PDB file of C-alpha atoms and ligand atoms in Angstrom:
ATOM      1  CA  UNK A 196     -20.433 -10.441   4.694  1.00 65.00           C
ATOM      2  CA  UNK A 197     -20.219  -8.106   1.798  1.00 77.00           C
ATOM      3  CA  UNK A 198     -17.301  -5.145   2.261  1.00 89.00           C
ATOM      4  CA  UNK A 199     -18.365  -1.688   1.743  1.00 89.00           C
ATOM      5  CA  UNK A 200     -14.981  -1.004   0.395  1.00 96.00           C
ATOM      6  CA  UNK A 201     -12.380  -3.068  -1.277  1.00 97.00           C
ATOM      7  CA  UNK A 202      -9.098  -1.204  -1.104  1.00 98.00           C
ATOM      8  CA  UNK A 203      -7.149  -2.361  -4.392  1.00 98.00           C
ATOM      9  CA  UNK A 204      -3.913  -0.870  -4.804  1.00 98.00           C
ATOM     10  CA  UNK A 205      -1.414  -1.557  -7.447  1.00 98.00           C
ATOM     11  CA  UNK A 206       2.145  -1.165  -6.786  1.00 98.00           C
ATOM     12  CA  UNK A 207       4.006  -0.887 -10.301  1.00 98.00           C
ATOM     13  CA  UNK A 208       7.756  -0.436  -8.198  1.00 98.00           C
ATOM     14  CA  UNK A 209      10.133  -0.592 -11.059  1.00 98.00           C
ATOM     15  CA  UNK A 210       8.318  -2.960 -13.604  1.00 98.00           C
ATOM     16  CA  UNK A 211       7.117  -0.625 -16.426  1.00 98.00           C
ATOM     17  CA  UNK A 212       8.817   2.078 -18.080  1.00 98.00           C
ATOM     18  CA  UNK A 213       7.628   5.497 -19.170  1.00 98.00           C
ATOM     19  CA  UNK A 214       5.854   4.001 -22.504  1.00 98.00           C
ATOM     20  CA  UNK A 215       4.331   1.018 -20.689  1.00 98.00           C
ATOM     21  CA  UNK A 216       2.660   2.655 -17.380  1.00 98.00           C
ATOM     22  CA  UNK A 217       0.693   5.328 -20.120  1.00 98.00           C
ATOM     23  CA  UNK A 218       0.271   2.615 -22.226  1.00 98.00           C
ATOM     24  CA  UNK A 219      -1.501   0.188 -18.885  1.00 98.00           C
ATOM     25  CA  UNK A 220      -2.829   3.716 -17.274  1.00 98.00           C
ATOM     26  CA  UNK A 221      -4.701   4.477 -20.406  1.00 98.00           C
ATOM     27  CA  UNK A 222      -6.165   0.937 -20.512  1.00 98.00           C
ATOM     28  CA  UNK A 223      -7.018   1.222 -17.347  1.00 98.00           C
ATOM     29  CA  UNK A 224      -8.793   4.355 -17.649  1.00 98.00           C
ATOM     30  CA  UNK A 225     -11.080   3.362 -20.094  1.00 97.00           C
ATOM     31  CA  UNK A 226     -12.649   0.538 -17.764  1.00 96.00           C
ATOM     32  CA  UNK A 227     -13.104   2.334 -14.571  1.00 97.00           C
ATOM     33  CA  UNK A 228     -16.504   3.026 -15.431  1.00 95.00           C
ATOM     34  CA  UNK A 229     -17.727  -0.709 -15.079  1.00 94.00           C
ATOM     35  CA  UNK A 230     -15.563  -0.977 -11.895  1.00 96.00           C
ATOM     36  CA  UNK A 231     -17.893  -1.645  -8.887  1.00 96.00           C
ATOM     37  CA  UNK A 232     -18.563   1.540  -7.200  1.00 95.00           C
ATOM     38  CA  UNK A 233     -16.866  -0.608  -3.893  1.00 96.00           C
ATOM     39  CA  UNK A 234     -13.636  -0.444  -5.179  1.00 97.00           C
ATOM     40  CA  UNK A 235     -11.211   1.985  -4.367  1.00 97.00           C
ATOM     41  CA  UNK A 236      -8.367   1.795  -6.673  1.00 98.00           C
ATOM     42  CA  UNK A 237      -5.339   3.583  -6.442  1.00 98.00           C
ATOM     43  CA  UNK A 238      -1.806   3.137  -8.495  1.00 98.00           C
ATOM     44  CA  UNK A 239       1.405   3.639  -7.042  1.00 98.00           C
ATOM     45  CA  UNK A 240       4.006   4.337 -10.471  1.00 98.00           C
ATOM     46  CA  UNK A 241       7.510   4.856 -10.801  1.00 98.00           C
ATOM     47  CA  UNK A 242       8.583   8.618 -10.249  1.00 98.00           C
ATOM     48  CA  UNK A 243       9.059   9.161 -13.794  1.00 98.00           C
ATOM     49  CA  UNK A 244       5.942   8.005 -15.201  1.00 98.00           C
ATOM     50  CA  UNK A 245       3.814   9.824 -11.881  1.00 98.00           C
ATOM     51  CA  UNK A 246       2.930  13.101 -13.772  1.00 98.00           C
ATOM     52  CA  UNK A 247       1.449  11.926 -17.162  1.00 98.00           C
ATOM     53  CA  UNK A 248      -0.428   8.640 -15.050  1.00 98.00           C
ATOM     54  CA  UNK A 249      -2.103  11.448 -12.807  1.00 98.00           C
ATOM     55  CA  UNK A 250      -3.393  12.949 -15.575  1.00 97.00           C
ATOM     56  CA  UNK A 251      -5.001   9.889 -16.879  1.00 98.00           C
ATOM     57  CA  UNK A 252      -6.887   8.997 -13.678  1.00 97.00           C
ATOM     58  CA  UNK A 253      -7.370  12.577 -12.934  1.00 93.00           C
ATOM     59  CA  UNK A 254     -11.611  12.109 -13.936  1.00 91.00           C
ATOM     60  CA  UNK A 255     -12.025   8.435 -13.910  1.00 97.00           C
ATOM     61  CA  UNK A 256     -12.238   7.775  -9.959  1.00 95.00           C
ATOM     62  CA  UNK A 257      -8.647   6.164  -9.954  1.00 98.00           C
ATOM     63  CA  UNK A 258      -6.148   7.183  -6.596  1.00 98.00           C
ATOM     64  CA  UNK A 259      -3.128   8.228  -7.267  1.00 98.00           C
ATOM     65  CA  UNK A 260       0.362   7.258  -4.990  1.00 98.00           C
ATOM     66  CA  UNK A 261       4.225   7.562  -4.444  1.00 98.00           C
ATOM     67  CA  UNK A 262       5.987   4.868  -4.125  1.00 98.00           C
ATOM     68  CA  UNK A 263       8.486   6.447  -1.512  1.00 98.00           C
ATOM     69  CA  UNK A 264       8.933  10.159  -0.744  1.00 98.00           C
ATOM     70  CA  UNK A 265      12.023  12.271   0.605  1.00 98.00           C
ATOM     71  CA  UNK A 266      11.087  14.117   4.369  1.00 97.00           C
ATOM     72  CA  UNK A 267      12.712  17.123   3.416  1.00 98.00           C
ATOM     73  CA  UNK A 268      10.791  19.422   1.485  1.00 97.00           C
ATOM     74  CA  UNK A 269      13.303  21.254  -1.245  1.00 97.00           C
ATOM     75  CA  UNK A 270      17.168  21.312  -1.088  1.00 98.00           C
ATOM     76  CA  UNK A 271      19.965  19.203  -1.913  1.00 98.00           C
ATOM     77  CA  UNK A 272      18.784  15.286  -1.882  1.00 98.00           C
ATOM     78  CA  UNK A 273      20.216  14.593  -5.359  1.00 98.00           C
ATOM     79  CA  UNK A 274      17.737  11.787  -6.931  1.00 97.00           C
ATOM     80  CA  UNK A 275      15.207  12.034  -4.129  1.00 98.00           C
ATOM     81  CA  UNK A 276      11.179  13.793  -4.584  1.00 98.00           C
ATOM     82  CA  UNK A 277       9.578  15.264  -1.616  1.00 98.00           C
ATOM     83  CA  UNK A 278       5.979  14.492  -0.532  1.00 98.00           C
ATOM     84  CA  UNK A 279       5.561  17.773  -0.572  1.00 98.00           C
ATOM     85  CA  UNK A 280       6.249  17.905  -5.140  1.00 98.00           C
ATOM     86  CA  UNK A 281       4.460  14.735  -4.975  1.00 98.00           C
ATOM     87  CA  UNK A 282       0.995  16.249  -3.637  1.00 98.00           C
ATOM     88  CA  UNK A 283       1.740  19.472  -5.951  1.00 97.00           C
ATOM     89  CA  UNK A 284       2.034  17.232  -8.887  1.00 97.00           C
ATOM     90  CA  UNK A 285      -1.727  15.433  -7.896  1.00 97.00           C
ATOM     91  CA  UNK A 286      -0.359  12.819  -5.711  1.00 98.00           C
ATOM     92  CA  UNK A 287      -3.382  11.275  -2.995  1.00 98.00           C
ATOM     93  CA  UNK A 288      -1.268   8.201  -1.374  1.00 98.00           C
ATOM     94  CA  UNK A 289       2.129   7.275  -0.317  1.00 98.00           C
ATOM     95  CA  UNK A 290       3.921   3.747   0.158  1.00 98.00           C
ATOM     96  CA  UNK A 291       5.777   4.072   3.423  1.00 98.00           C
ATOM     97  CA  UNK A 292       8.030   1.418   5.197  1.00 97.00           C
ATOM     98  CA  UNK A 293       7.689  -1.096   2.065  1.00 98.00           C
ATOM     99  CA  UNK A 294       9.594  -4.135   2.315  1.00 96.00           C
ATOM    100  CA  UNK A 295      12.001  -3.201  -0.587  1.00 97.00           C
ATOM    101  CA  UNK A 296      12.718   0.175   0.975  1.00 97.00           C
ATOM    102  CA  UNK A 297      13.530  -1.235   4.188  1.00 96.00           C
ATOM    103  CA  UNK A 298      15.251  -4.693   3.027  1.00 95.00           C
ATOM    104  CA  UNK A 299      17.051  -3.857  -0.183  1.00 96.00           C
ATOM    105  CA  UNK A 300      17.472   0.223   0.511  1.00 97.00           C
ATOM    106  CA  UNK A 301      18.152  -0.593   4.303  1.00 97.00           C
ATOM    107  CA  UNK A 302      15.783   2.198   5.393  1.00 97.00           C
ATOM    108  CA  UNK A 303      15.433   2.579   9.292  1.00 97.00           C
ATOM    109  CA  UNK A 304      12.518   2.343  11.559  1.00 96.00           C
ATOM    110  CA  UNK A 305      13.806   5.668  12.159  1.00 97.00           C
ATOM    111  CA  UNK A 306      13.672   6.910   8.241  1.00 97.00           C
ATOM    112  CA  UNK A 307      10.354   5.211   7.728  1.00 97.00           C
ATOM    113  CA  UNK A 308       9.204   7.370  10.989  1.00 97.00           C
ATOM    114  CA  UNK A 309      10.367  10.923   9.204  1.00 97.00           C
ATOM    115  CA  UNK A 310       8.588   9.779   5.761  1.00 97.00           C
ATOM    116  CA  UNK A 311       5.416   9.172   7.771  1.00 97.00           C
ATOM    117  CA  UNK A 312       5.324  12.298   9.150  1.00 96.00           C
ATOM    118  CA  UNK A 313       6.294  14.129   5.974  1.00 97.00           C
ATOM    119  CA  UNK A 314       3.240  11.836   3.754  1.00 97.00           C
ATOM    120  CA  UNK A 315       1.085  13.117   6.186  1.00 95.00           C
ATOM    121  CA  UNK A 316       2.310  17.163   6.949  1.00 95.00           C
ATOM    122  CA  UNK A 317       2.038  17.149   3.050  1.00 97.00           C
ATOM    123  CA  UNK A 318      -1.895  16.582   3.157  1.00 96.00           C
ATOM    124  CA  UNK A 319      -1.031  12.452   1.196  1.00 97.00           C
ATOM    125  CA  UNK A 320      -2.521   9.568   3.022  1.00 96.00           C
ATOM    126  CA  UNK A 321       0.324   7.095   4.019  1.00 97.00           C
ATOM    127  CA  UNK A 322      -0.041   3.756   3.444  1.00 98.00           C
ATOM    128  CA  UNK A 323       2.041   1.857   5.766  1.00 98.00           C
ATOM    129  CA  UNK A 324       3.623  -1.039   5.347  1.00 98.00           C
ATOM    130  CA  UNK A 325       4.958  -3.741   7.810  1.00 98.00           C
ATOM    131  CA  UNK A 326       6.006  -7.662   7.831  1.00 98.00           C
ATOM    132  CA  UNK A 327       8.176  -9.955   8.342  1.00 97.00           C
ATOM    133  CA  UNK A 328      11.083 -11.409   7.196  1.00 97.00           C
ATOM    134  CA  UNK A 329      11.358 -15.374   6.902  1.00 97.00           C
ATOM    135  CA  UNK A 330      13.722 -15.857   9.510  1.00 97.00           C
ATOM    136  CA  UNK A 331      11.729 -13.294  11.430  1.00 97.00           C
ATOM    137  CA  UNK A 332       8.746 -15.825  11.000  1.00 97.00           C
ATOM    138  CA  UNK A 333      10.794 -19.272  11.760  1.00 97.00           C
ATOM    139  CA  UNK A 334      11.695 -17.162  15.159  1.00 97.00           C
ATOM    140  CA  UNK A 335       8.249 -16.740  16.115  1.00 97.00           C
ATOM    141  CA  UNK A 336       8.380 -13.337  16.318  1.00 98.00           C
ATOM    142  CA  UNK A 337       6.360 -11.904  14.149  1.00 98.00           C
ATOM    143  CA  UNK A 338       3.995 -10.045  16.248  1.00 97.00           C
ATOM    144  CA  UNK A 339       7.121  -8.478  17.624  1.00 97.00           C
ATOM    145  CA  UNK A 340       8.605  -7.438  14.594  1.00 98.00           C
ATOM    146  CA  UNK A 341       4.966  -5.986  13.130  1.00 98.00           C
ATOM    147  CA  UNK A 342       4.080  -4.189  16.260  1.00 98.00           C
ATOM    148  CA  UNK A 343       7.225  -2.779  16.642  1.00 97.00           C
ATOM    149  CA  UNK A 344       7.524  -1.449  13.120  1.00 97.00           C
ATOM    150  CA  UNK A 345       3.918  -0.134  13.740  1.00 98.00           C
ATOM    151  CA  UNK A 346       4.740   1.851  16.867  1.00 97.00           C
ATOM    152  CA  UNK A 347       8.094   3.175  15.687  1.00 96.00           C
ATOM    153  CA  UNK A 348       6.107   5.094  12.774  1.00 96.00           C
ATOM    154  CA  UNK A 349       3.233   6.023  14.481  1.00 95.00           C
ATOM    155  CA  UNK A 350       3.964   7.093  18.312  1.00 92.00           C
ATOM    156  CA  UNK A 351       5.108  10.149  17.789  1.00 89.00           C
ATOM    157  CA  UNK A 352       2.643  11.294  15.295  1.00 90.00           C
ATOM    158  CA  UNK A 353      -0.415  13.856  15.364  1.00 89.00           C
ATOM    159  CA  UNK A 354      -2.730  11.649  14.103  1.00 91.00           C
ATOM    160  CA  UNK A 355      -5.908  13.970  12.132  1.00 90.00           C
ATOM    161  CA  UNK A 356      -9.040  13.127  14.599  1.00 92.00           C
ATOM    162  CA  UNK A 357     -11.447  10.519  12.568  1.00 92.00           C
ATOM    163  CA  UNK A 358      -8.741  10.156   9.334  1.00 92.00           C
ATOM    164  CA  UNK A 359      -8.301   6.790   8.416  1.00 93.00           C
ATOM    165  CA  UNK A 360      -5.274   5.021   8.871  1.00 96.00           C
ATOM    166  CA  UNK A 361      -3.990   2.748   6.084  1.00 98.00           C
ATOM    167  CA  UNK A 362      -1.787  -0.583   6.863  1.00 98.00           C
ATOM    168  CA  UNK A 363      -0.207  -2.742   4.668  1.00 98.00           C
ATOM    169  CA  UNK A 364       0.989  -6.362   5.963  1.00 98.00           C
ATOM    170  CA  UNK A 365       2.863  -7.752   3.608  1.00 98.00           C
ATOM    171  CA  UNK A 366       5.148 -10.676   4.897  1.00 97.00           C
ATOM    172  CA  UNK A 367       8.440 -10.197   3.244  1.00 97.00           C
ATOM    173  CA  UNK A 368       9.096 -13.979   2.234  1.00 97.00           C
ATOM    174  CA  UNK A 369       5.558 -13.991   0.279  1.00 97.00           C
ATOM    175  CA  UNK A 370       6.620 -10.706  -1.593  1.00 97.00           C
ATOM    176  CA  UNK A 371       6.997 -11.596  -5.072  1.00 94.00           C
ATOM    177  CA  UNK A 372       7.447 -15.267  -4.700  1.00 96.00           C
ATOM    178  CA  UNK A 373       4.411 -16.603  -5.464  1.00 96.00           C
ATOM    179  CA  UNK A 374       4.376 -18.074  -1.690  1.00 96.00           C
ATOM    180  CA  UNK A 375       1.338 -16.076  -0.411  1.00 97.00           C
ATOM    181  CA  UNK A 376       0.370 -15.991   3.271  1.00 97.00           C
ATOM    182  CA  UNK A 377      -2.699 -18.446   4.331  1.00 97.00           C
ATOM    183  CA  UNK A 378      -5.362 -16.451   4.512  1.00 97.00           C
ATOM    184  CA  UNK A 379      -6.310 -17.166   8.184  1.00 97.00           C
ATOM    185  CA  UNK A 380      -2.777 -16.272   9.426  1.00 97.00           C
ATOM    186  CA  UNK A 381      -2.923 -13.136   7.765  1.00 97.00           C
ATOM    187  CA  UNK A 382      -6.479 -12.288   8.789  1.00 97.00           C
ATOM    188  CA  UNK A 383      -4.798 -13.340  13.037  1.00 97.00           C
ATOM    189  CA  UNK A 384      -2.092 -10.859  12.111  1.00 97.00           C
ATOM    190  CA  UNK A 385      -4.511  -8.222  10.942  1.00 97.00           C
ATOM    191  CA  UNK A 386      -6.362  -8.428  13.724  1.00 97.00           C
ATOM    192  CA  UNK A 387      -3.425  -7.789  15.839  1.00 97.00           C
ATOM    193  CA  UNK A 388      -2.390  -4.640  13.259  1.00 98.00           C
ATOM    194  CA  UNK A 389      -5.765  -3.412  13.970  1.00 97.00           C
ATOM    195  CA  UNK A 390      -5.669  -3.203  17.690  1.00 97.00           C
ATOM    196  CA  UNK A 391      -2.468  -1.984  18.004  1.00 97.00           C
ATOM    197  CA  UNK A 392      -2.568   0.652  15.779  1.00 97.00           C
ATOM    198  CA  UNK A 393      -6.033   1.562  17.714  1.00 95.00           C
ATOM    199  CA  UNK A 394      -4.109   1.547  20.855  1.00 95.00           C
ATOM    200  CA  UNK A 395      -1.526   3.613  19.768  1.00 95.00           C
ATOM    201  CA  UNK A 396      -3.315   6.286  17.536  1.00 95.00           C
ATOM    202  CA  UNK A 397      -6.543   6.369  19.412  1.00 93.00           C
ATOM    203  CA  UNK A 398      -7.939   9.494  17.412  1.00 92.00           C
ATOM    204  CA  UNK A 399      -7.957   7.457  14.586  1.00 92.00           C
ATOM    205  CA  UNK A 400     -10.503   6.773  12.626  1.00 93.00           C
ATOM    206  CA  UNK A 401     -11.115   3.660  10.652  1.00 94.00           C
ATOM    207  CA  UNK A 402      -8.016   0.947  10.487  1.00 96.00           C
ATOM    208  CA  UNK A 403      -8.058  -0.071   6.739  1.00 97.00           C
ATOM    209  CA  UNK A 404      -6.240  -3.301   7.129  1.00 98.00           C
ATOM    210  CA  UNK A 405      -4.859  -4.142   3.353  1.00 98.00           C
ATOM    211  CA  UNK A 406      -2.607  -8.196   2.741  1.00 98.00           C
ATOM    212  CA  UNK A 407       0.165  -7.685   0.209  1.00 98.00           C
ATOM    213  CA  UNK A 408       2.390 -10.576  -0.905  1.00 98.00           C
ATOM    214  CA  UNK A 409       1.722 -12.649  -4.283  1.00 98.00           C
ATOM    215  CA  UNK A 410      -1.689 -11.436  -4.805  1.00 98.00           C
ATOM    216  CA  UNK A 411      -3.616 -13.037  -7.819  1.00 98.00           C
ATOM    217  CA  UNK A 412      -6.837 -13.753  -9.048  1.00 97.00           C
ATOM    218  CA  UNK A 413      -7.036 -16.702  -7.841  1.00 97.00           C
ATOM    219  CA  UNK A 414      -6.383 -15.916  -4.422  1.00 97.00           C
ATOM    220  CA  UNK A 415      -7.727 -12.721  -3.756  1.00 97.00           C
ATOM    221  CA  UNK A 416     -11.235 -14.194  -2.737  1.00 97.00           C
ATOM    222  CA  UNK A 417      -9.799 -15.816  -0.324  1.00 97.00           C
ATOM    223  CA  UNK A 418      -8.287 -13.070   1.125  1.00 97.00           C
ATOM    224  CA  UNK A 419     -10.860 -10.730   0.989  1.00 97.00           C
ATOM    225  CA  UNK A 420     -13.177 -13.303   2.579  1.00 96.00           C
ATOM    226  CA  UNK A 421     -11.365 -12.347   5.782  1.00 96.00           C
ATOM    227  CA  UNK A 422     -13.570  -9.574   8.534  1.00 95.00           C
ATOM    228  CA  UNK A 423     -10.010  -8.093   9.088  1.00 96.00           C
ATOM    229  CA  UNK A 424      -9.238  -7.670   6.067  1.00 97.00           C
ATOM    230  CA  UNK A 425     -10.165  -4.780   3.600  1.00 97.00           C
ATOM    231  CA  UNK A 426      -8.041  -5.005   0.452  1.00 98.00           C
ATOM    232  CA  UNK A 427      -5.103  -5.729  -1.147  1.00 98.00           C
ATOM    233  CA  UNK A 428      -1.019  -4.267  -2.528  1.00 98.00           C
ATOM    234  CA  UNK A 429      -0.473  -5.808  -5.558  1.00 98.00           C
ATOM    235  CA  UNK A 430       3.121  -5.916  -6.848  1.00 98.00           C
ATOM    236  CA  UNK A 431       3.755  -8.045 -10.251  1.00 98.00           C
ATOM    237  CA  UNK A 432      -0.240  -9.054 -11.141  1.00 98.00           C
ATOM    238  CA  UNK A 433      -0.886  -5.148 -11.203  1.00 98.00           C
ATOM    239  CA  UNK A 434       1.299  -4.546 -13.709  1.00 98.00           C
ATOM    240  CA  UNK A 435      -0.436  -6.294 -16.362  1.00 98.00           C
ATOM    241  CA  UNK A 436      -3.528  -5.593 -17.714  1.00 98.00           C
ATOM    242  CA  UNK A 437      -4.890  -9.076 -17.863  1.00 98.00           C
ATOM    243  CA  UNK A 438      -3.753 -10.078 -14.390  1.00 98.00           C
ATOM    244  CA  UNK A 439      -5.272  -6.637 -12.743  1.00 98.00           C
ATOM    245  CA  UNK A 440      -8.426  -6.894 -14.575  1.00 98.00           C
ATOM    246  CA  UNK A 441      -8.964 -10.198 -13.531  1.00 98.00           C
ATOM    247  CA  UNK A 442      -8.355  -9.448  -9.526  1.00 98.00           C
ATOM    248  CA  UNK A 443     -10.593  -6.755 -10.379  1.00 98.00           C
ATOM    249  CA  UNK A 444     -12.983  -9.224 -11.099  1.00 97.00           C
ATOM    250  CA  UNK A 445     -12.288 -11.259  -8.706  1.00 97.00           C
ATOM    251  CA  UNK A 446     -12.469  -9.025  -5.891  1.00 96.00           C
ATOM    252  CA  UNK A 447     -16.501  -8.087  -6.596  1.00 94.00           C
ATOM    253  CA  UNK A 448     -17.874 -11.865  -5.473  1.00 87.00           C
ATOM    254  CA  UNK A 449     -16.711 -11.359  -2.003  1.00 61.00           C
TER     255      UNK A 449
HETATM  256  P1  PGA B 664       3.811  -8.896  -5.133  1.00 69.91           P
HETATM  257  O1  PGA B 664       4.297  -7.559  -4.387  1.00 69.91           O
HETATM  258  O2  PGA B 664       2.341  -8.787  -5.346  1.00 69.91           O
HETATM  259  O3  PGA B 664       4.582  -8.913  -6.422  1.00 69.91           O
HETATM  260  O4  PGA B 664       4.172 -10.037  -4.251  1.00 69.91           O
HETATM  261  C1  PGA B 664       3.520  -6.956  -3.385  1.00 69.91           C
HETATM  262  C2  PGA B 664       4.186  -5.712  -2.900  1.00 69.91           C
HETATM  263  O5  PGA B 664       5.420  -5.655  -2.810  1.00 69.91           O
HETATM  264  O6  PGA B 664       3.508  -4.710  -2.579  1.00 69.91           O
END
């Protein structure tokens, strides 16, 4: 069945400096008019190349995002931006949770919980994201580990009646390692995502269920051929113009 939407999202992290995300947003930018009108793209740069990048997708239908935000609005964080500057400086989307944040920066269920709630008091759309680690997996327990990391960041929160809520699996072992999840696993684990986050956010409105984890063109049919699953995070094939254009591509035949 054809999707309505297909959720791409690009997640630069730390790949490209300042010259290089202009130099890909400006590319990118000049062939969002031929994108299908299904797609909703959105790309999530480094802090220091946000501002100019925001400009360039300001009038060309391409979504902006943070890649992590600080809860507090102003003050004394040295190094850290608030979602609050973030949505002053254009900013639609924020990563929340990602695996990086939580596995290399050791961020807490309880840290990830205070950034949701500050993506969201800021007027940003959250995109949360939630996995697995291997040994997590081996341990057959990662239903656990998912639900858990869903309810920590979401039972406390005010969710806006009918606002869609954003998800992001992304496995942590198939994170940049070319080792992507089978497609039918992933679409079982969405399904999961998508009840419980119904069950614990019932005002919710739609549950846009994205797979991240060694995304290409050549898999990305395959993932999108899934009911539970709406669109992709992209880490390393976003950040090249070639690679991105072609899961563009790609992602229209499903
Ligand atoms: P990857 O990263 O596509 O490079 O595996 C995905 C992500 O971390 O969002």
């Amino acid at each position: 069945m054809k999707k309505n939407a297909i959720y791409l999202f690009a997640n630069w992290k730390m790949y490209l400096d300042y010259d290089e995300s202009n130099i890909l947003a400006n590319a990118l930018a000049s062939e969002a008019k031929n994108f299908d009108k299904r797609i909703k793209m959105a790309i999530f740069p480094s802090a220091l190349s946000f501002y100019p990048v925001a400009q360039v997708f300001r009038d060309v239908g391409i979504g902006i995002g943070a890649q992590n935000v600080y809860w507090v609005d102003k003050g004394g964080y040295t190094g850290e931006v608030s979602a609050n500057m973030y949505k002053e400086a254009g900013c639609e989307y924020a990563l929340v949770g990602h695996s990086e944040r939580r596995h290399l920066f050791g961020e807490s269920l309880e840290e990830t919980e205070k950034k949701f709630e500050a993506v969201l008091a800021a007027g940003l759309t959250p995109v949360l994201c939630v996995g697995e680690t291997s040994a997590e997996k081996k341990n057959g327990i990662t239903e656990r580990v998912v639900k858990n990391q869903l309810e920590s960041a979401l039972k406390k929160i005010s969710w806006p009646k009918g606002k869609e809520i954003i998800i992001a699996y992304e496995p942590v072992w198939a994170i940049g390692t070319g080792d992507a999840c089978d497609p039918e696993e992933a679409q079982k684990i969405q399904e999961i995502i998508k009840e419980t986050v119904k069950k614990t956010v019932p005002k919710a409105g739609y549950v846009a269920a994205l797979y991240g984890g060694s995304v290409d063109g050549k898999n990305i049919g395959a993932f999108l051929a899934k009911s539970a699953i709406d669109g992709v995070l992209v880490g390393g094939a976003s950040a090249k113009l070639k690679s991105w254009l072609e899961i563009i591509k790609e992602s229209v035949k499903k």
